[in-house]
Each structure stands twice: as structure tokens, then as C-alpha cells.
């Protein structure tokens, strides 16, 4: 890891810089797949699944029997863990439900907002080395709480045309309505445009590789909503002299093992903490199965020593981390100073991994500095908030002069007329 | 207007189809302007303002004196109207403020969400024939309520290098922090990348022509958030035999006068209403200043007669209108059946124009069917919701087995370690 000691504010932009991602080189290729799926439906899906997943799929739909069988293949320990995590996630997200509040802005003018679940949503869970059933909990639970009627899951089949049992088990726990063994750009295209077997959805959620990310960007341009822009996962840790070098090292490594492009940032007011953390990292790496990936990520990672806590928080708000761990004295007080972050972990006993799996908060969070403007996934992500207004005849009279005056000043006479015809009749 | 009587469900997609917008032809041109602004800052802004707005600007910043002078040029009637509208909008949006709710998902595990204003936002208000000060109220008021620290306004100068006084007056009412006389793609580029005089913002709001819309799409790809995708404005009216033909005609015309691309849809269970509305439209058009624009919009507009109310609501939910007026018996009951719409106007005395200006609801709403997945602008649009979690040592112990089990099953051992190191120390 690179170490910066007491950098001046002018140096912050370069030391906080993220890797520049440019998917424009992929765009033509990804667009061609999307267009093929749009034009040729299931046949295109079969072709790309053969080409990219190396398997011939007679059908993509997962049947009830497969789901039932999968449940028998998951250990009871993992089932219990998934159930516990699901319960916490459900509890936290259920508290985000809002009932309409009726506001009488003037006598006879009543306005309110109502949250209505997006009718059809698509969840994408990537394949690869590990089955990301935790992401399925994070997306599927708020989708069902929101009242989405159709919740589609797409995840790529393995060489035998199967999905991992833990994925299927998690899907049944959260209440996904239909599951398709389908991955990559072709899965995004299928959900965006619909095919003979895959229904078109209105919003697509979930992580993926650079091709999937590019596909999500492209279908967003054509009006399909997506959860948020994507970037490599990241953690920032603020540690003072009360922090445990071993806890800090473990947190940095838990981010670094995600991928060689993971972003890891340690900010500290304690210069002497740096070598202790470095030593702990080396030690913990020795027994880590994904040590090689973690080492690559650490090469591009940064440790910064700053003069005081205020400087640390200024720097961290500038960085806008996906995950921010506050391993310090008065962590709760510092948490109130956070302006930009996806999710914040307060104190020495709140590692990021509890939020990744089971504390109840969502782990689908804004990366790459997007926390300056974006929120993580929540119940909000699965609803539209529709506004309503209901005026009595008197209510309309009360506001008529205001509307007529403004409409006329904007040169929109028919807008004024819509009020005039009603109050003069 | 085209009239369809009792169409079968298979005919719905074609009769509800929106015009296809394809901005890809503009992309290269718009991208060139954005890149020039990014590279050359204020100098590029001056060049494009000369080229597109026909005026040489020594500086873009609006001074306090200009704002003070503008207030003297707005009639007291219009000022009162703006104040009244602002009060209603403020009241409705203030009720959307949320205080953190602390959830103890398990003993010793406390999670919450906190809304934090996006630090820097940019509002774009187009120029043209009419000064859209109402849109400035709709964007500026929630921005200030959200606690955004920097609220930038860009709007194109007229031939004399001025902004309309009503725009400047509305800006001072809502509390915009900085105003720039700057329009078009160059304004979007300036707010997205920052220049010597215009600060970079994290999210850009506001309507615009096809070039501005294309610019917003492009900067969204590079990570700047935008309010929502744009399309022509639209209204759908459901009217039964209790509806007044004159009110319905006035509502359709108030939408049609927006632009020749406006979308107007009347759905009715009363076949005899159609000729009465058509007759009223002709009559009202006679005295309408923007009759020519409205006539063009009406050519592409549609009236549909359906068998019953349920069919009407199915059709309207399929259409997902930006504005939906329910001019019928039991309008409140029907409002509860709405799944897809931006804003709903209930009953015979709730014309769209009250929501456009002054009822208190927001008028920046999802068009083009985006109401299936998007909400209109609200206080939510100006905040990030950051999640927090705080675990005690016992809280971590309570959840440790769940996290370790799940992390291990996902092949992420360092995630498990971040818990293990803490509970074995």
C-alpha cells in the first residue's frame, strides 16, 4: 500500500483518485448482443449461452422441482444463516415503508404521495467462483416488501446448465417469482426487451462484470431504469490510536479479497498505526485463500496519515466511500459528520462484513464516488412515489388567482383557462 | 384527435405508443461541445454563448444588483402568486423530510438511515418564449429543504445578455446560491465538469430541448446524476358521463399548448362525450394564443372509448401517464387503482394546471412511460440516504456465526476473518 503522510489539500485529488473506467470500447460489442436479443429472442439467448457459458440450454426456466431439490443440497447451518440474515434485512427494510401523509396545503387542497411497487423488476446475480446469494437477499427482500408483482432472477448456468443450490434456496426464501438460467449481456437484454420466455421488466438490479455493467448503461439510455452506476467495490477506514491493528487489517483485507480492482483506503491520525497494520496484513494474508487477489488490490491502495480528526473527516467526505468504517474514539460523534458515504460502520465491533451479510442494511451501495449523489439500494429503489391532489370547488377558487397569474406570465393561457372554465361555470 | 372505440387489448400497444425519440444522431455533436467545455472552460462557454445565444458575455455570473433590480420589475400580483405557490410547494415537500429511525435488528445491532442533502446541485431552466420560473420553484424549494449547500442555476441569456426578471425573482425566493447566464449543452457541461467560474455539481436537474436532454444523458454515463430521463410532456384524462366537456377540453388543451410534440390521451366510458369534447376543443382553440402549437399536438392525440371503468384503469396503468386526471364518479376510489402515473388529479375540480403551479406537488414528473419505474422529483431527489450500523461486542457475537457461515459459503474468508479476529481477541 502507498503511504502518504500529512498531504496538503492540493494533493488530495490525486491520492483519492479512482481508476478511470471507460466502457466505450465495449459498447459496440455489447450493443450488438442487445440488438440480437431484441430481434431474435430466445434463439439469440440460446446462441450466446452456448458461446459464453459453454452449455446448450433447451430451456432457461428453473422449475419448482429444481428449487425443491436445491433446498436439500444446502447445509442446515447455511440455511439458518440465510434465514437469520433475511430476517434482519427484512426488519430493517420493512421500517422504510411509508404510509401516505395527507397535507392540506390550503383549505380545500389536499395533496399526498403514495409508494407503489414497480410492477416488474429484474435481478441479476453473476456467476463465477462464488455464488452471491447474499446479493439476492439484498435485492429480493426489498422487492417483495415493496409489493413488486413480478420479480425475475437471471443468473448464468454452470457447465452443467445448473444454478448453485444456495442461489436457488435464497431465491425461494425471498420470494422471487421466476428464475432463469441466463447470464451476461444476453440476460440484461432479455429482461430489458422481453423474449418468448423472459418477461420484459421496468427496472434491472444487480452487479456484474464490465460487459454486464456496460449493458445496463446502454439499456438505461433506452428508458429501462437501473439500480445505480457500477464501479469496483471499496472501503475506507478511519482509525485513531484506539484502533486495533488486527481489526483494521482484517477489514482492509475483506475488501481487498473482492477483486484485484478493489479500492482500499486507510486514513489515520496515528502514524504509528501504519507499520502495525502493515505487519498484521502480511500475517493475515498468509492463511488467506484469496491472498493473490488481495495482494493485487493492495498494490493500488492507500494509507494516509493526517493531523487531526477534522482533516480525516474532510478527506473522507471528499472520497465518498462505498463503505466507511469508523474505528476510533467517539465513533458515533464522527458518524454525524459524514456527508458522503454509502454505508457507515461505527466503532471497533462493526466490521464491513456484518453489513455485507446480515446486520440488516443493504450491501448494494454507490461506489466510485457516486455516494456524493446516489443512495444505496433500499425499499425506495423498488417503488415509485406517485403524487395525488384533490381539490374541492372552493379549494380551486382559493388557488385560482395564483395559477392564472403564473400561467399567464409563462405565456400558457390554456393552463389558465383550465382553472377559469371551472370557476366561472 | 384520433378516436378508437372499444379497442381490443391486442390493439392497446399501438394506440398507446409514444413517438420514438432517438438522440443518437445528436450525440457526436453534443459530445464535442461537452469535451470542449471540459478542456477549455470559460473560453468555450463564451464561444458557444456567442454562437448559440447570439450574445457576447464578459461574465456569466449574475450579481446581487441584477437580482435586486429584477424584483422591482415583477408585478406585485405575480410576486404574490409566486409566494403563494412557493409556500404550498414548501409545505408539501417539507412533509417529506424523514428523521432517522433506529432499528435494533438483533440485541446489540442498531441500524438506521439518515438523509443528507447532496452537497452541490445544478438546476437548468431553459430560455425560449416563456420564462419557466415555476420549474425553478419546483427544483429550488426541495433543494433548499434538503440542505444542499451549493445550488447553482443556469439559464440562457437573451439577446441583451439578460435573464427574465421573474426567473431571478423566483431564484431569490427559493434560495439559489449562484446564478449563471448560461444555456444549452455548454451549461450542462459547465455544471458537470466545472470551469473557472462555474462549480462542478454532483447532480443536474431540469428540462431542456433535445440537445440539453442528450447532454444530460451523456454526462450521466460519466457518473453525474440527473433527475430523470426526459420526454415530451403528456396528460391522460379519464372521463365518465359525469365529466364536463368544457373542463375536459380545457385540460387537454392545457397539455397540447406545451409543444407540438405534447401527448394527449382521453379515455372515456361515455361514447357521447367524444363529440362534445371535440366541439369544446374547437371553441376554446379560437381564443387561444398558442392555438397553432396545440392543433399540431392534437393531430397525434388519441381518444379511446372503453366498455367500463376497470378497462379504463387497465389501459391507463399500461400507458403510465405523466399526469392523470380522473374526471369521474368516485374519482377517489379510482385513484386507489392507479399503479403507474407521475401525478394524479382527482375529481372535477383538480385540473393539471394546479399541480403545474401551485397545489404543492412537484411538476417535474416522469414522461414517456417512465412512470412505470421512476418517481417525480421530490425531496428524495436532493438527498442521499446513508445507512449506519453500530454493533456492541455482544451484538457482533450474536451475529458472528451467521456472517462466518455465509462468507465462507461465498468463498470470502477474509470477510469471515473480520468477524473472527474481533470475537477471539
Short mmCIF file of C-alpha atoms in Angstrom, two decimals, chain A residues 33-416:
data_model
loop_
_atom_site.label_atom_id
_atom_site.label_comp_id
_atom_site.label_asym_id
_atom_site.label_seq_id
_atom_site.Cartn_x
_atom_site.Cartn_y
_atom_site.Cartn_z
CA UNK A 33 -25.68 -8.64 -28.42
CA UNK A 34 -28.53 -6.50 -27.04
CA UNK A 35 -29.91 -5.86 -30.53
CA UNK A 36 -29.68 -9.54 -31.41
CA UNK A 37 -31.62 -10.46 -28.26
CA UNK A 38 -34.20 -7.79 -29.03
CA UNK A 39 -34.64 -9.06 -32.59
CA UNK A 40 -34.30 -12.81 -32.12
CA UNK A 41 -35.41 -13.51 -28.57
CA UNK A 42 -34.88 -16.97 -27.14
CA UNK A 43 -32.88 -18.16 -30.16
CA UNK A 44 -30.30 -15.43 -29.52
CA UNK A 45 -30.26 -16.35 -25.83
CA UNK A 46 -29.51 -19.96 -26.69
CA UNK A 47 -26.70 -18.95 -29.04
CA UNK A 48 -24.98 -16.66 -26.55
CA UNK A 49 -25.39 -19.13 -23.70
CA UNK A 50 -23.65 -21.75 -25.84
CA UNK A 51 -20.95 -19.25 -26.81
CA UNK A 52 -20.27 -17.60 -23.43
CA UNK A 53 -21.36 -20.17 -20.83
CA UNK A 54 -20.38 -23.21 -22.86
CA UNK A 55 -23.67 -25.00 -22.36
CA UNK A 56 -26.64 -25.91 -24.56
CA UNK A 57 -29.86 -24.92 -22.84
CA UNK A 58 -33.10 -26.48 -24.05
CA UNK A 59 -34.92 -24.17 -21.67
CA UNK A 60 -33.90 -21.35 -19.35
CA UNK A 61 -36.71 -21.51 -16.83
CA UNK A 62 -35.94 -23.10 -13.48
CA UNK A 63 -38.72 -25.48 -12.45
CA UNK A 64 -40.21 -25.97 -8.99
CA UNK A 65 -38.54 -29.36 -8.71
CA UNK A 66 -35.09 -27.88 -9.17
CA UNK A 67 -35.83 -25.38 -6.41
CA UNK A 68 -37.09 -28.07 -4.07
CA UNK A 69 -34.05 -30.25 -4.77
CA UNK A 70 -31.69 -27.35 -4.21
CA UNK A 71 -33.01 -26.88 -0.69
CA UNK A 72 -31.90 -30.41 0.19
CA UNK A 73 -28.37 -29.64 -1.00
CA UNK A 74 -27.79 -26.65 1.27
CA UNK A 75 -26.47 -27.41 4.76
CA UNK A 76 -28.78 -26.63 7.65
CA UNK A 77 -26.08 -24.30 9.06
CA UNK A 78 -26.11 -22.21 5.89
CA UNK A 79 -29.90 -22.31 5.73
CA UNK A 80 -30.10 -21.00 9.29
CA UNK A 81 -27.59 -18.26 8.49
CA UNK A 82 -29.54 -17.23 5.39
CA UNK A 83 -32.77 -17.22 7.40
CA UNK A 84 -31.23 -15.07 10.14
CA UNK A 85 -29.77 -12.61 7.65
CA UNK A 86 -33.07 -12.49 5.76
CA UNK A 87 -34.95 -11.73 8.97
CA UNK A 88 -32.64 -8.81 9.81
CA UNK A 89 -32.71 -7.43 6.26
CA UNK A 90 -36.49 -7.75 6.20
CA UNK A 91 -36.85 -5.95 9.53
CA UNK A 92 -34.63 -3.05 8.51
CA UNK A 93 -36.24 -2.60 5.10
CA UNK A 94 -39.80 -3.05 6.38
CA UNK A 95 -39.22 0.02 8.57
CA UNK A 96 -38.67 2.00 5.36
CA UNK A 97 -42.30 1.53 4.34
CA UNK A 98 -44.16 4.82 4.24
CA UNK A 99 -47.85 5.40 4.60
CA UNK A 100 -49.31 8.35 2.69
CA UNK A 101 -49.39 11.58 4.67
CA UNK A 102 -52.22 13.87 3.62
CA UNK A 103 -51.23 17.53 3.52
CA UNK A 104 -53.84 20.26 3.21
CA UNK A 105 -51.69 22.97 1.66
CA UNK A 106 -54.64 25.39 1.53
CA UNK A 107 -58.29 24.95 2.55
CA UNK A 108 -59.82 22.53 0.05
CA UNK A 109 -56.47 21.45 -1.46
CA UNK A 110 -55.29 18.05 -0.29
CA UNK A 111 -52.01 16.54 -1.56
CA UNK A 112 -50.28 13.27 -0.79
CA UNK A 113 -47.72 10.75 -2.00
CA UNK A 114 -48.20 7.02 -2.17
CA UNK A 115 -45.49 4.41 -2.69
CA UNK A 116 -46.44 1.79 -5.26
CA UNK A 117 -44.19 -1.17 -6.05
CA UNK A 118 -42.65 -1.23 -9.52
CA UNK A 119 -44.72 -3.93 -11.21
CA UNK A 120 -41.89 -5.88 -12.84
CA UNK A 121 -38.28 -5.93 -11.71
CA UNK A 122 -35.30 -7.98 -12.81
CA UNK A 123 -32.49 -9.11 -10.50
CA UNK A 124 -29.14 -10.15 -11.94
CA UNK A 125 -26.76 -12.31 -9.91
CA UNK A 126 -23.42 -13.05 -11.57
CA UNK A 127 -21.87 -16.48 -11.70
CA UNK A 128 -18.19 -17.11 -11.28
CA UNK A 129 -16.25 -18.62 -8.44
CA UNK A 130 -18.63 -17.80 -5.58
CA UNK A 131 -22.45 -17.92 -5.52
CA UNK A 132 -23.56 -14.43 -4.45
CA UNK A 133 -26.72 -15.49 -2.65
CA UNK A 134 -26.23 -12.59 -0.22
CA UNK A 135 -26.87 -10.11 -3.05
CA UNK A 136 -30.04 -11.97 -3.88
CA UNK A 137 -31.26 -11.36 -0.31
CA UNK A 138 -30.34 -7.68 -0.57
CA UNK A 139 -32.34 -7.21 -3.77
CA UNK A 140 -35.15 -9.73 -3.40
CA UNK A 141 -36.27 -8.81 0.12
CA UNK A 142 -36.96 -5.12 -0.57
CA UNK A 143 -38.58 -6.12 -3.89
CA UNK A 144 -41.12 -8.33 -2.13
CA UNK A 145 -41.67 -5.78 0.67
CA UNK A 146 -42.31 -3.11 -1.97
CA UNK A 147 -45.03 -5.25 -3.49
CA UNK A 148 -43.38 -5.78 -6.88
CA UNK A 149 -45.67 -8.25 -8.64
CA UNK A 150 -43.14 -9.92 -10.90
CA UNK A 151 -39.61 -10.44 -9.56
CA UNK A 152 -37.38 -12.07 -12.15
CA UNK A 153 -33.99 -13.57 -11.36
CA UNK A 154 -31.35 -14.19 -14.02
CA UNK A 155 -28.07 -15.91 -13.18
CA UNK A 156 -25.72 -17.74 -15.54
CA UNK A 157 -25.77 -21.55 -15.66
CA UNK A 158 -22.64 -23.53 -14.90
CA UNK A 159 -21.17 -26.00 -17.43
CA UNK A 160 -23.87 -28.50 -16.46
CA UNK A 161 -26.64 -25.99 -17.03
CA UNK A 162 -27.31 -25.59 -13.31
CA UNK A 163 -27.51 -22.78 -10.78
CA UNK A 164 -25.83 -23.09 -7.39
CA UNK A 165 -28.22 -24.58 -4.80
CA UNK A 166 -27.59 -21.66 -2.40
CA UNK A 167 -28.80 -19.23 -5.08
CA UNK A 168 -31.98 -21.24 -5.62
CA UNK A 169 -32.52 -21.59 -1.88
CA UNK A 170 -32.10 -17.84 -1.31
CA UNK A 171 -34.47 -17.15 -4.22
CA UNK A 172 -37.15 -19.24 -2.57
CA UNK A 173 -36.56 -17.55 0.81
CA UNK A 174 -37.06 -14.06 -0.62
CA UNK A 175 -39.96 -14.91 -2.94
CA UNK A 176 -38.56 -14.45 -6.43
CA UNK A 177 -41.41 -15.22 -8.85
CA UNK A 178 -39.45 -16.60 -11.82
CA UNK A 179 -35.88 -17.80 -12.23
CA UNK A 180 -33.95 -18.07 -15.48
CA UNK A 181 -30.59 -19.72 -16.05
CA UNK A 182 -29.24 -16.91 -18.10
CA UNK A 183 -26.21 -14.67 -17.69
CA UNK A 184 -24.18 -11.86 -19.17
CA UNK A 185 -25.31 -9.22 -21.64
CA UNK A 186 -27.93 -11.59 -23.03
CA UNK A 187 -29.66 -11.76 -19.62
CA UNK A 188 -29.78 -7.96 -19.37
CA UNK A 189 -31.15 -7.76 -22.91
CA UNK A 190 -33.77 -10.42 -22.21
CA UNK A 191 -35.07 -8.54 -19.16
CA UNK A 192 -34.94 -5.17 -20.94
CA UNK A 193 -36.79 -6.18 -24.08
CA UNK A 194 -38.53 -9.42 -23.16
CA UNK A 195 -38.33 -12.65 -25.17
CA UNK A 196 -40.68 -15.60 -25.67
CA UNK A 197 -39.79 -16.92 -22.20
CA UNK A 198 -38.34 -13.97 -20.29
CA UNK A 199 -40.74 -11.14 -19.45
CA UNK A 200 -39.72 -7.53 -20.00
CA UNK A 201 -39.17 -5.65 -16.74
CA UNK A 202 -39.14 -1.93 -15.89
CA UNK A 203 -36.03 -1.85 -13.71
CA UNK A 204 -32.91 -4.03 -13.51
CA UNK A 205 -30.78 -4.51 -10.40
CA UNK A 206 -27.57 -6.28 -9.57
CA UNK A 207 -23.82 -6.45 -10.02
CA UNK A 208 -21.88 -7.86 -12.93
CA UNK A 209 -18.67 -7.76 -14.89
CA UNK A 210 -17.74 -4.93 -17.24
CA UNK A 211 -19.93 -6.33 -20.03
CA UNK A 212 -23.00 -6.54 -17.80
CA UNK A 213 -22.28 -3.04 -16.47
CA UNK A 214 -21.99 -1.69 -19.99
CA UNK A 215 -25.24 -3.44 -20.98
CA UNK A 216 -27.04 -1.89 -18.01
CA UNK A 217 -25.78 1.56 -19.03
CA UNK A 218 -26.97 1.06 -22.59
CA UNK A 219 -30.45 -0.16 -21.70
CA UNK A 220 -30.76 2.75 -19.26
CA UNK A 221 -30.35 5.04 -22.28
CA UNK A 222 -33.37 3.41 -23.85
CA UNK A 223 -35.52 4.07 -20.79
CA UNK A 224 -35.17 0.97 -18.60
CA UNK A 225 -34.29 2.03 -15.07
CA UNK A 226 -31.25 0.52 -13.33
CA UNK A 227 -30.27 0.43 -9.67
CA UNK A 228 -27.20 2.67 -9.94
CA UNK A 229 -23.96 3.08 -11.89
CA UNK A 230 -21.33 0.49 -11.02
CA UNK A 231 -17.68 0.58 -10.08
CA UNK A 232 -15.17 -1.54 -8.15
CA UNK A 233 -16.07 -2.18 -4.51
CA UNK A 234 -14.24 -0.10 -1.89
CA UNK A 235 -13.75 0.52 1.81
CA UNK A 236 -12.34 3.48 3.69
CA UNK A 237 -11.31 3.02 7.30
CA UNK A 238 -10.70 5.84 9.72
CA UNK A 239 -8.60 4.64 12.63
CA UNK A 240 -7.13 6.54 15.54
CA UNK A 241 -4.76 5.28 18.22
CA UNK A 242 -7.57 3.34 19.90
CA UNK A 243 -7.92 1.09 16.84
CA UNK A 244 -6.74 -2.50 16.83
CA UNK A 245 -4.19 -3.12 14.06
CA UNK A 246 -5.53 -6.63 13.62
CA UNK A 247 -9.17 -5.49 13.21
CA UNK A 248 -8.12 -2.78 10.76
CA UNK A 249 -6.01 -5.19 8.74
CA UNK A 250 -8.87 -7.68 8.64
CA UNK A 251 -11.25 -5.01 7.37
CA UNK A 252 -8.86 -3.87 4.65
CA UNK A 253 -8.31 -7.46 3.55
CA UNK A 254 -12.02 -8.24 3.49
CA UNK A 255 -12.35 -5.54 0.86
CA UNK A 256 -9.13 -6.41 -0.97
CA UNK A 257 -10.16 -10.05 -1.47
CA UNK A 258 -13.18 -8.99 -3.57
CA UNK A 259 -11.11 -8.40 -6.66
CA UNK A 260 -7.81 -7.06 -7.87
CA UNK A 261 -9.58 -3.77 -8.72
CA UNK A 262 -10.92 -3.32 -5.16
CA UNK A 263 -10.20 0.05 -3.58
CA UNK A 264 -8.84 0.17 -0.05
CA UNK A 265 -8.14 3.39 1.86
CA UNK A 266 -6.90 3.78 5.43
CA UNK A 267 -6.95 7.24 6.98
CA UNK A 268 -5.40 7.62 10.40
CA UNK A 269 -4.34 10.23 12.91
CA UNK A 270 -1.90 7.72 14.37
CA UNK A 271 1.33 7.49 12.40
CA UNK A 272 2.50 4.57 14.50
CA UNK A 273 -0.54 2.54 13.50
CA UNK A 274 0.68 2.21 9.90
CA UNK A 275 3.53 -0.28 10.39
CA UNK A 276 1.43 -2.30 12.83
CA UNK A 277 -1.40 -2.61 10.31
CA UNK A 278 1.06 -3.46 7.53
CA UNK A 279 2.52 -6.20 9.68
CA UNK A 280 -0.94 -7.58 10.50
CA UNK A 281 -1.87 -7.56 6.83
CA UNK A 282 1.17 -9.66 5.95
CA UNK A 283 0.43 -12.06 8.74
CA UNK A 284 -3.25 -12.46 7.90
CA UNK A 285 -2.51 -12.82 4.20
CA UNK A 286 -0.53 -15.98 4.87
CA UNK A 287 -3.60 -18.08 5.58
CA UNK A 288 -5.97 -16.35 3.15
CA UNK A 289 -7.24 -18.46 0.22
CA UNK A 290 -7.71 -15.37 -1.96
CA UNK A 291 -4.35 -13.86 -0.94
CA UNK A 292 -3.23 -13.38 -4.51
CA UNK A 293 -6.24 -11.26 -5.44
CA UNK A 294 -5.93 -9.28 -2.20
CA UNK A 295 -2.24 -8.57 -2.81
CA UNK A 296 -3.02 -7.14 -6.23
CA UNK A 297 -5.70 -4.86 -4.80
CA UNK A 298 -3.36 -3.68 -2.04
CA UNK A 299 -0.76 -2.52 -4.56
CA UNK A 300 -3.17 0.22 -5.66
CA UNK A 301 -4.34 1.01 -2.16
CA UNK A 302 -3.53 3.92 0.04
CA UNK A 303 -2.78 4.79 3.65
CA UNK A 304 -2.92 8.43 4.67
CA UNK A 305 -1.74 9.97 7.92
CA UNK A 306 -3.49 13.23 8.79
CA UNK A 307 -3.04 15.80 11.57
CA UNK A 308 -6.44 15.56 13.20
CA UNK A 309 -9.91 14.08 13.12
CA UNK A 310 -11.45 17.05 11.30
CA UNK A 311 -8.96 16.67 8.46
CA UNK A 312 -9.69 12.96 8.35
CA UNK A 313 -13.42 13.57 8.01
CA UNK A 314 -12.90 16.25 5.36
CA UNK A 315 -10.75 13.86 3.37
CA UNK A 316 -13.24 11.01 3.78
CA UNK A 317 -16.21 13.18 2.77
CA UNK A 318 -14.23 14.16 -0.31
CA UNK A 319 -13.58 10.49 -1.10
CA UNK A 320 -17.24 9.43 -0.63
CA UNK A 321 -16.56 5.78 0.13
CA UNK A 322 -18.96 2.96 -0.56
CA UNK A 323 -18.18 1.57 2.91
CA UNK A 324 -16.80 3.75 5.69
CA UNK A 325 -15.57 2.19 8.92
CA UNK A 326 -15.02 4.50 11.90
CA UNK A 327 -12.61 2.63 14.19
CA UNK A 328 -11.93 5.38 16.66
CA UNK A 329 -12.83 7.18 19.83
CA UNK A 330 -16.32 8.79 19.73
CA UNK A 331 -17.14 6.99 16.50
CA UNK A 332 -20.81 7.88 16.97
CA UNK A 333 -19.98 11.60 17.09
CA UNK A 334 -17.85 11.30 13.97
CA UNK A 335 -20.66 9.45 12.19
CA UNK A 336 -22.71 12.64 12.46
CA UNK A 337 -20.03 14.43 10.39
CA UNK A 338 -20.41 12.04 7.46
CA UNK A 339 -21.80 13.76 4.37
CA UNK A 340 -20.72 11.37 1.65
CA UNK A 341 -20.70 7.59 2.10
CA UNK A 342 -22.78 4.59 1.12
CA UNK A 343 -22.89 2.79 4.46
CA UNK A 344 -21.11 3.63 7.71
CA UNK A 345 -19.78 1.14 10.28
CA UNK A 346 -19.47 2.69 13.71
CA UNK A 347 -16.91 1.61 16.28
CA UNK A 348 -14.49 -1.24 16.78
CA UNK A 349 -17.08 -4.03 16.65
CA UNK A 350 -18.80 -3.08 13.39
CA UNK A 351 -16.79 -4.66 10.56
CA UNK A 352 -17.98 -4.16 6.99
CA UNK A 353 -18.72 -7.84 6.64
CA UNK A 354 -21.67 -7.62 9.06
CA UNK A 355 -23.30 -5.16 6.65
CA UNK A 356 -22.31 -7.27 3.67
CA UNK A 357 -24.36 -10.14 5.03
CA UNK A 358 -26.56 -9.80 7.99
CA UNK A 359 -26.87 -6.64 10.10
CA UNK A 360 -29.95 -5.65 8.09
CA UNK A 361 -28.63 -2.76 5.99
CA UNK A 362 -28.33 -3.15 2.25
CA UNK A 363 -24.98 -4.04 0.70
CA UNK A 364 -25.79 -2.72 -2.79
CA UNK A 365 -24.14 0.65 -2.41
CA UNK A 366 -22.75 3.51 -4.51
CA UNK A 367 -19.07 3.02 -5.43
CA UNK A 368 -16.60 5.21 -7.30
CA UNK A 369 -17.58 8.42 -5.51
CA UNK A 370 -21.22 8.11 -6.58
CA UNK A 371 -22.14 8.37 -2.88
CA UNK A 372 -21.95 12.13 -3.46
CA UNK A 373 -25.30 11.89 -5.27
CA UNK A 374 -26.62 8.33 -5.02
CA UNK A 375 -28.05 6.26 -2.17
CA UNK A 376 -27.65 2.55 -1.72
CA UNK A 377 -30.48 0.21 -2.64
CA UNK A 378 -33.41 0.40 -0.27
CA UNK A 379 -37.15 -0.07 -0.35
CA UNK A 380 -37.24 3.26 -2.24
CA UNK A 381 -35.43 1.59 -5.13
CA UNK A 382 -38.38 -0.73 -5.74
CA UNK A 383 -41.25 1.76 -5.59
CA UNK A 384 -42.49 4.80 -7.46
CA UNK A 385 -43.86 7.55 -5.25
CA UNK A 386 -46.96 8.80 -7.03
CA UNK A 387 -48.34 12.19 -6.02
CA UNK A 388 -52.06 12.87 -5.74
CA UNK A 389 -54.06 16.05 -5.36
CA UNK A 390 -57.75 16.51 -4.74
CA UNK A 391 -59.35 19.94 -4.77
CA UNK A 392 -62.85 20.90 -3.77
CA UNK A 393 -64.61 23.60 -5.79
CA UNK A 394 -63.71 26.04 -3.03
CA UNK A 395 -60.16 24.80 -2.94
CA UNK A 396 -59.84 25.57 -6.63
CA UNK A 397 -61.30 29.04 -6.08
CA UNK A 398 -58.77 29.65 -3.30
CA UNK A 399 -55.86 28.97 -5.61
CA UNK A 400 -57.33 30.16 -8.90
CA UNK A 401 -55.78 33.63 -8.93
CA UNK A 402 -52.33 32.23 -8.19
CA UNK A 403 -52.49 29.71 -11.03
CA UNK A 404 -53.97 32.17 -13.53
CA UNK A 405 -51.34 34.80 -12.71
CA UNK A 406 -48.44 32.38 -13.07
CA UNK A 407 -49.75 30.65 -16.19
CA UNK A 408 -50.33 33.96 -17.90
CA UNK A 409 -46.83 35.15 -17.01
CA UNK A 410 -45.42 31.95 -18.53
CA UNK A 411 -47.48 32.54 -21.68
CA UNK A 412 -49.58 29.44 -21.12
CA UNK A 413 -53.17 30.66 -21.47
CA UNK A 414 -54.78 27.25 -21.81
CA UNK A 415 -53.33 26.43 -18.38
CA UNK A 416 -55.12 29.46 -17.00
#
